[in-house]
Amino acid sequence: MKQKILFVCLGNICRSPLAEALFSKFADEHGISSVFQSDSCGTSGHHRGESPDKRTLKNAKKNNLEIVHLGRQLHPDDFRRSAMILTMDAQNYRDTVSLANRHASEICDIRMLRSFDPLADSHNLDVPDPWFGGEDGFEEVFQIISRSCAGLVEALKKSYPDLPH
Ligand code: 4NP
């Protein structure tokens, strides 16, 4: 069975579906998609069943990336079904850990996605929420998530010694 890498944001329509798609693309490019699969969800169920935000899709298309995902909410089963959970901001992290502590008997590795961003400021590991901002915000978020997912793929390749290098 593949190792699931689960990306979590608030609404699951802007940041985490983008991270899911970018991770999948990089895993393909690095020949590790037979080992890892990506998924995403939101701490809130507000946008359950919805396609990603139009601005996220437009920006992804501009960067030659297709995103296919329908919104879903984080569920206690995700903590045993995932190898690693990566959250987009500190509030997502707190909400995710809190759900795990209240409802999960088995808990996987939970981290902030930007801990894999080589350009991140260690005092603020948030991927900013682009929801209320303009189009520039979506490009900035794309660049942050792209760097972070590339860093994550490199880290996974190092920590799983049998993977192709
Ligand atoms: P996301 O962005 O967490 O990156 O999917 C948001 C999407 C929707 C809302 C907030 C953030 N909202 O308040 O509906």
PDB file of C-alpha atoms and ligand atoms in Angstrom:
ATOM      1  CA  MET A   1       0.000   0.000   0.000  1.00  0.00           C
ATOM      2  CA  LYS A   2       1.220   3.496  -0.802  1.00  0.00           C
ATOM      3  CA  GLN A   3       2.223   5.925   1.944  1.00  0.00           C
ATOM      4  CA  LYS A   4      -0.305   8.736   2.096  1.00  0.00           C
ATOM      5  CA  ILE A   5       0.922  12.317   2.407  1.00  0.00           C
ATOM      6  CA  LEU A   6      -2.054  14.436   3.533  1.00  0.00           C
ATOM      7  CA  PHE A   7      -2.125  18.228   3.162  1.00  0.00           C
ATOM      8  CA  VAL A   8      -4.458  20.198   5.444  1.00  0.00           C
ATOM      9  CA  CYS A   9      -5.736  23.783   5.299  1.00  0.00           C
ATOM     10  CA  LEU A  10      -8.948  25.441   6.515  1.00  0.00           C
ATOM     11  CA  GLY A  11     -11.362  25.248   3.574  1.00  0.00           C
ATOM     12  CA  ASN A  12      -9.637  22.661   1.310  1.00  0.00           C
ATOM     13  CA  ILE A  13     -10.313  24.850  -1.725  1.00  0.00           C
ATOM     14  CA  CYS A  14      -7.178  27.050  -1.990  1.00  0.00           C
ATOM     15  CA  ARG A  15      -3.921  25.918  -0.391  1.00  0.00           C
ATOM     16  CA  SER A  16      -4.141  22.191   0.366  1.00  0.00           C
ATOM     17  CA  PRO A  17      -5.530  21.003  -3.027  1.00  0.00           C
ATOM     18  CA  LEU A  18      -2.675  22.930  -4.641  1.00  0.00           C
ATOM     19  CA  ALA A  19      -0.159  21.212  -2.346  1.00  0.00           C
ATOM     20  CA  GLU A  20      -1.717  17.825  -3.159  1.00  0.00           C
ATOM     21  CA  ALA A  21      -1.333  18.437  -6.918  1.00  0.00           C
ATOM     22  CA  LEU A  22       2.207  19.852  -6.679  1.00  0.00           C
ATOM     23  CA  PHE A  23       3.404  16.994  -4.482  1.00  0.00           C
ATOM     24  CA  SER A  24       1.930  14.499  -6.936  1.00  0.00           C
ATOM     25  CA  LYS A  25       3.698  16.198  -9.864  1.00  0.00           C
ATOM     26  CA  PHE A  26       7.078  16.273  -8.059  1.00  0.00           C
ATOM     27  CA  ALA A  27       6.701  12.668  -6.864  1.00  0.00           C
ATOM     28  CA  ASP A  28       6.131  11.646 -10.518  1.00  0.00           C
ATOM     29  CA  GLU A  29       9.145  13.623 -11.671  1.00  0.00           C
ATOM     30  CA  HIS A  30      11.342  12.030  -8.985  1.00  0.00           C
ATOM     31  CA  GLY A  31      10.119   8.482  -9.679  1.00  0.00           C
ATOM     32  CA  ILE A  32       8.627   7.975  -6.206  1.00  0.00           C
ATOM     33  CA  SER A  33       4.910   8.000  -7.042  1.00  0.00           C
ATOM     34  CA  SER A  34       4.769   4.208  -6.706  1.00  0.00           C
ATOM     35  CA  VAL A  35       5.560   4.714  -3.001  1.00  0.00           C
ATOM     36  CA  PHE A  36       3.754   7.954  -2.078  1.00  0.00           C
ATOM     37  CA  GLN A  37       0.316   9.295  -2.887  1.00  0.00           C
ATOM     38  CA  SER A  38      -1.042  12.693  -1.896  1.00  0.00           C
ATOM     39  CA  ASP A  39      -4.432  13.803  -0.629  1.00  0.00           C
ATOM     40  CA  SER A  40      -5.859  16.944   0.971  1.00  0.00           C
ATOM     41  CA  CYS A  41      -8.646  18.064   3.277  1.00  0.00           C
ATOM     42  CA  GLY A  42      -9.795  20.988   5.423  1.00  0.00           C
ATOM     43  CA  THR A  43     -10.160  21.373   9.167  1.00  0.00           C
ATOM     44  CA  SER A  44     -13.575  22.901   8.365  1.00  0.00           C
ATOM     45  CA  GLY A  45     -16.310  21.153   6.405  1.00  0.00           C
ATOM     46  CA  HIS A  46     -17.605  24.417   4.934  1.00  0.00           C
ATOM     47  CA  HIS A  47     -16.607  23.625   1.342  1.00  0.00           C
ATOM     48  CA  ARG A  48     -17.273  19.886   1.385  1.00  0.00           C
ATOM     49  CA  GLY A  49     -17.844  18.503  -2.119  1.00  0.00           C
ATOM     50  CA  GLU A  50     -16.731  21.737  -3.808  1.00  0.00           C
ATOM     51  CA  SER A  51     -14.118  22.143  -6.538  1.00  0.00           C
ATOM     52  CA  PRO A  52     -11.094  24.293  -5.705  1.00  0.00           C
ATOM     53  CA  ASP A  53     -11.481  28.090  -5.751  1.00  0.00           C
ATOM     54  CA  LYS A  54     -11.562  29.527  -9.304  1.00  0.00           C
ATOM     55  CA  ARG A  55      -8.577  31.781  -8.542  1.00  0.00           C
ATOM     56  CA  THR A  56      -6.516  28.774  -7.381  1.00  0.00           C
ATOM     57  CA  LEU A  57      -7.427  26.874 -10.572  1.00  0.00           C
ATOM     58  CA  LYS A  58      -6.625  29.879 -12.787  1.00  0.00           C
ATOM     59  CA  ASN A  59      -3.240  30.432 -11.159  1.00  0.00           C
ATOM     60  CA  ALA A  60      -2.403  26.711 -11.308  1.00  0.00           C
ATOM     61  CA  LYS A  61      -3.285  26.625 -15.019  1.00  0.00           C
ATOM     62  CA  LYS A  62      -1.001  29.603 -15.636  1.00  0.00           C
ATOM     63  CA  ASN A  63       1.748  27.482 -14.047  1.00  0.00           C
ATOM     64  CA  ASN A  64       0.840  24.393 -16.159  1.00  0.00           C
ATOM     65  CA  LEU A  65      -0.664  22.489 -13.254  1.00  0.00           C
ATOM     66  CA  GLU A  66      -4.013  20.700 -13.259  1.00  0.00           C
ATOM     67  CA  ILE A  67      -5.849  20.258  -9.950  1.00  0.00           C
ATOM     68  CA  VAL A  68      -8.599  17.635  -9.633  1.00  0.00           C
ATOM     69  CA  HIS A  69     -10.071  17.494  -6.140  1.00  0.00           C
ATOM     70  CA  LEU A  70     -13.352  17.837  -4.266  1.00  0.00           C
ATOM     71  CA  GLY A  71     -13.341  19.387  -0.800  1.00  0.00           C
ATOM     72  CA  ARG A  72     -13.579  17.144   2.230  1.00  0.00           C
ATOM     73  CA  GLN A  73     -13.125  17.586   5.972  1.00  0.00           C
ATOM     74  CA  LEU A  74     -10.327  16.110   8.083  1.00  0.00           C
ATOM     75  CA  HIS A  75     -11.535  12.908   9.783  1.00  0.00           C
ATOM     76  CA  PRO A  76     -10.079  10.992  12.776  1.00  0.00           C
ATOM     77  CA  ASP A  77      -9.357   8.029  10.446  1.00  0.00           C
ATOM     78  CA  ASP A  78      -6.904  10.259   8.550  1.00  0.00           C
ATOM     79  CA  PHE A  79      -4.432   9.965  11.440  1.00  0.00           C
ATOM     80  CA  ARG A  80      -3.964   6.214  10.943  1.00  0.00           C
ATOM     81  CA  ARG A  81      -4.407   6.211   7.170  1.00  0.00           C
ATOM     82  CA  SER A  82      -1.673   8.809   6.542  1.00  0.00           C
ATOM     83  CA  ALA A  83       2.089   8.468   6.834  1.00  0.00           C
ATOM     84  CA  MET A  84       2.471  12.213   7.320  1.00  0.00           C
ATOM     85  CA  ILE A  85       0.163  15.222   7.658  1.00  0.00           C
ATOM     86  CA  LEU A  86       1.362  18.648   6.558  1.00  0.00           C
ATOM     87  CA  THR A  87      -0.583  21.715   7.675  1.00  0.00           C
ATOM     88  CA  MET A  88      -0.579  25.080   5.927  1.00  0.00           C
ATOM     89  CA  ASP A  89      -0.609  27.381   8.950  1.00  0.00           C
ATOM     90  CA  ALA A  90      -0.295  27.387  12.721  1.00  0.00           C
ATOM     91  CA  GLN A  91      -4.073  27.474  13.280  1.00  0.00           C
ATOM     92  CA  ASN A  92      -4.522  24.433  10.992  1.00  0.00           C
ATOM     93  CA  TYR A  93      -1.734  22.736  12.961  1.00  0.00           C
ATOM     94  CA  ARG A  94      -3.418  23.410  16.322  1.00  0.00           C
ATOM     95  CA  ASP A  95      -6.816  22.276  15.032  1.00  0.00           C
ATOM     96  CA  THR A  96      -5.340  19.113  13.506  1.00  0.00           C
ATOM     97  CA  VAL A  97      -3.391  18.140  16.640  1.00  0.00           C
ATOM     98  CA  SER A  98      -6.429  18.897  18.777  1.00  0.00           C
ATOM     99  CA  LEU A  99      -8.654  16.590  16.681  1.00  0.00           C
ATOM    100  CA  ALA A 100      -5.971  13.885  16.835  1.00  0.00           C
ATOM    101  CA  ASN A 101      -5.692  14.156  20.627  1.00  0.00           C
ATOM    102  CA  ARG A 102      -9.453  14.019  21.102  1.00  0.00           C
ATOM    103  CA  HIS A 103     -10.454  11.362  18.550  1.00  0.00           C
ATOM    104  CA  ALA A 104      -7.536   9.292  17.260  1.00  0.00           C
ATOM    105  CA  SER A 105      -5.923   6.275  18.892  1.00  0.00           C
ATOM    106  CA  GLU A 106      -3.068   6.153  16.382  1.00  0.00           C
ATOM    107  CA  ILE A 107      -1.405   9.430  15.377  1.00  0.00           C
ATOM    108  CA  CYS A 108       0.974   9.930  12.436  1.00  0.00           C
ATOM    109  CA  ASP A 109       3.688  12.528  11.995  1.00  0.00           C
ATOM    110  CA  ILE A 110       2.071  16.024  11.879  1.00  0.00           C
ATOM    111  CA  ARG A 111       4.162  18.980  10.702  1.00  0.00           C
ATOM    112  CA  MET A 112       3.951  22.430   9.166  1.00  0.00           C
ATOM    113  CA  LEU A 113       4.479  22.235   5.391  1.00  0.00           C
ATOM    114  CA  ARG A 114       6.798  25.250   5.407  1.00  0.00           C
ATOM    115  CA  SER A 115       9.252  23.485   7.677  1.00  0.00           C
ATOM    116  CA  PHE A 116      10.407  22.092   4.272  1.00  0.00           C
ATOM    117  CA  ASP A 117      10.623  25.541   2.616  1.00  0.00           C
ATOM    118  CA  PRO A 118      14.308  26.532   2.305  1.00  0.00           C
ATOM    119  CA  LEU A 119      13.308  30.228   2.203  1.00  0.00           C
ATOM    120  CA  ALA A 120      10.949  30.192   5.204  1.00  0.00           C
ATOM    121  CA  ASP A 121      11.468  32.393   8.241  1.00  0.00           C
ATOM    122  CA  SER A 122      11.638  29.904  11.120  1.00  0.00           C
ATOM    123  CA  HIS A 123       9.530  32.275  13.299  1.00  0.00           C
ATOM    124  CA  ASN A 124       6.610  32.218  10.865  1.00  0.00           C
ATOM    125  CA  LEU A 125       5.961  28.986   8.996  1.00  0.00           C
ATOM    126  CA  ASP A 126       2.484  29.960   7.771  1.00  0.00           C
ATOM    127  CA  VAL A 127       1.444  29.585   4.134  1.00  0.00           C
ATOM    128  CA  PRO A 128      -0.684  32.764   4.009  1.00  0.00           C
ATOM    129  CA  ASP A 129      -4.383  32.271   3.381  1.00  0.00           C
ATOM    130  CA  PRO A 130      -5.057  33.833  -0.066  1.00  0.00           C
ATOM    131  CA  TRP A 131      -8.849  33.661   0.259  1.00  0.00           C
ATOM    132  CA  PHE A 132      -9.462  37.344   1.140  1.00  0.00           C
ATOM    133  CA  GLY A 133      -6.695  38.842  -1.021  1.00  0.00           C
ATOM    134  CA  GLY A 134      -6.010  39.582  -4.695  1.00  0.00           C
ATOM    135  CA  GLU A 135      -4.522  37.534  -7.521  1.00  0.00           C
ATOM    136  CA  ASP A 136      -0.923  38.300  -6.456  1.00  0.00           C
ATOM    137  CA  GLY A 137      -1.561  36.358  -3.274  1.00  0.00           C
ATOM    138  CA  PHE A 138      -2.353  33.222  -5.260  1.00  0.00           C
ATOM    139  CA  GLU A 139       0.944  33.399  -7.137  1.00  0.00           C
ATOM    140  CA  GLU A 140       2.865  33.954  -3.891  1.00  0.00           C
ATOM    141  CA  VAL A 141       1.117  30.948  -2.354  1.00  0.00           C
ATOM    142  CA  PHE A 142       1.925  28.881  -5.460  1.00  0.00           C
ATOM    143  CA  GLN A 143       5.639  29.699  -5.123  1.00  0.00           C
ATOM    144  CA  ILE A 144       5.715  28.963  -1.379  1.00  0.00           C
ATOM    145  CA  ILE A 145       3.910  25.629  -1.739  1.00  0.00           C
ATOM    146  CA  SER A 146       6.018  24.669  -4.747  1.00  0.00           C
ATOM    147  CA  ARG A 147       9.302  25.241  -2.856  1.00  0.00           C
ATOM    148  CA  SER A 148       7.946  23.456   0.218  1.00  0.00           C
ATOM    149  CA  CYS A 149       6.721  20.387  -1.704  1.00  0.00           C
ATOM    150  CA  ALA A 150      10.039  20.158  -3.560  1.00  0.00           C
ATOM    151  CA  GLY A 151      11.815  20.254  -0.157  1.00  0.00           C
ATOM    152  CA  LEU A 152       9.441  17.626   1.223  1.00  0.00           C
ATOM    153  CA  VAL A 153      10.120  15.267  -1.709  1.00  0.00           C
ATOM    154  CA  GLU A 154      13.873  15.636  -1.142  1.00  0.00           C
ATOM    155  CA  ALA A 155      13.454  14.924   2.587  1.00  0.00           C
ATOM    156  CA  LEU A 156      11.315  11.832   1.912  1.00  0.00           C
ATOM    157  CA  LYS A 157      13.867  10.514  -0.566  1.00  0.00           C
ATOM    158  CA  LYS A 158      16.555  10.816   2.125  1.00  0.00           C
ATOM    159  CA  SER A 159      14.501   9.235   4.882  1.00  0.00           C
ATOM    160  CA  TYR A 160      13.351   6.234   2.827  1.00  0.00           C
ATOM    161  CA  PRO A 161      16.702   4.695   1.755  1.00  0.00           C
ATOM    162  CA  ASP A 162      15.231   2.209  -0.757  1.00  0.00           C
ATOM    163  CA  LEU A 163      13.742   4.909  -2.976  1.00  0.00           C
ATOM    164  CA  PRO A 164      15.285   5.772  -6.362  1.00  0.00           C
ATOM    165  CA  HIS A 165      17.828   8.612  -5.981  1.00  0.00           C
TER     166      HIS A 165
HETATM  167  P1  4NP B   1      -7.986  27.459   2.201  1.00  0.00           P
HETATM  168  O1  4NP B   1      -8.592  28.929   2.024  1.00  0.00           O
HETATM  169  O2  4NP B   1      -8.003  27.151   3.689  1.00  0.00           O
HETATM  170  O3  4NP B   1      -6.599  27.595   1.682  1.00  0.00           O
HETATM  171  O4  4NP B   1      -8.843  26.519   1.380  1.00  0.00           O
HETATM  172  C1  4NP B   1      -9.851  29.308   2.538  1.00  0.00           C
HETATM  173  C2  4NP B   1     -10.992  28.999   1.832  1.00  0.00           C
HETATM  174  C3  4NP B   1     -12.230  29.402   2.322  1.00  0.00           C
HETATM  175  C4  4NP B   1     -12.309  30.094   3.511  1.00  0.00           C
HETATM  176  C5  4NP B   1     -11.157  30.398   4.206  1.00  0.00           C
HETATM  177  C6  4NP B   1      -9.921  29.998   3.730  1.00  0.00           C
HETATM  178  N1  4NP B   1     -13.567  30.523   4.012  1.00  0.00           N
HETATM  179  O5  4NP B   1     -13.591  31.278   5.006  1.00  0.00           O
HETATM  180  O6  4NP B   1     -14.609  30.121   3.456  1.00  0.00           O
END
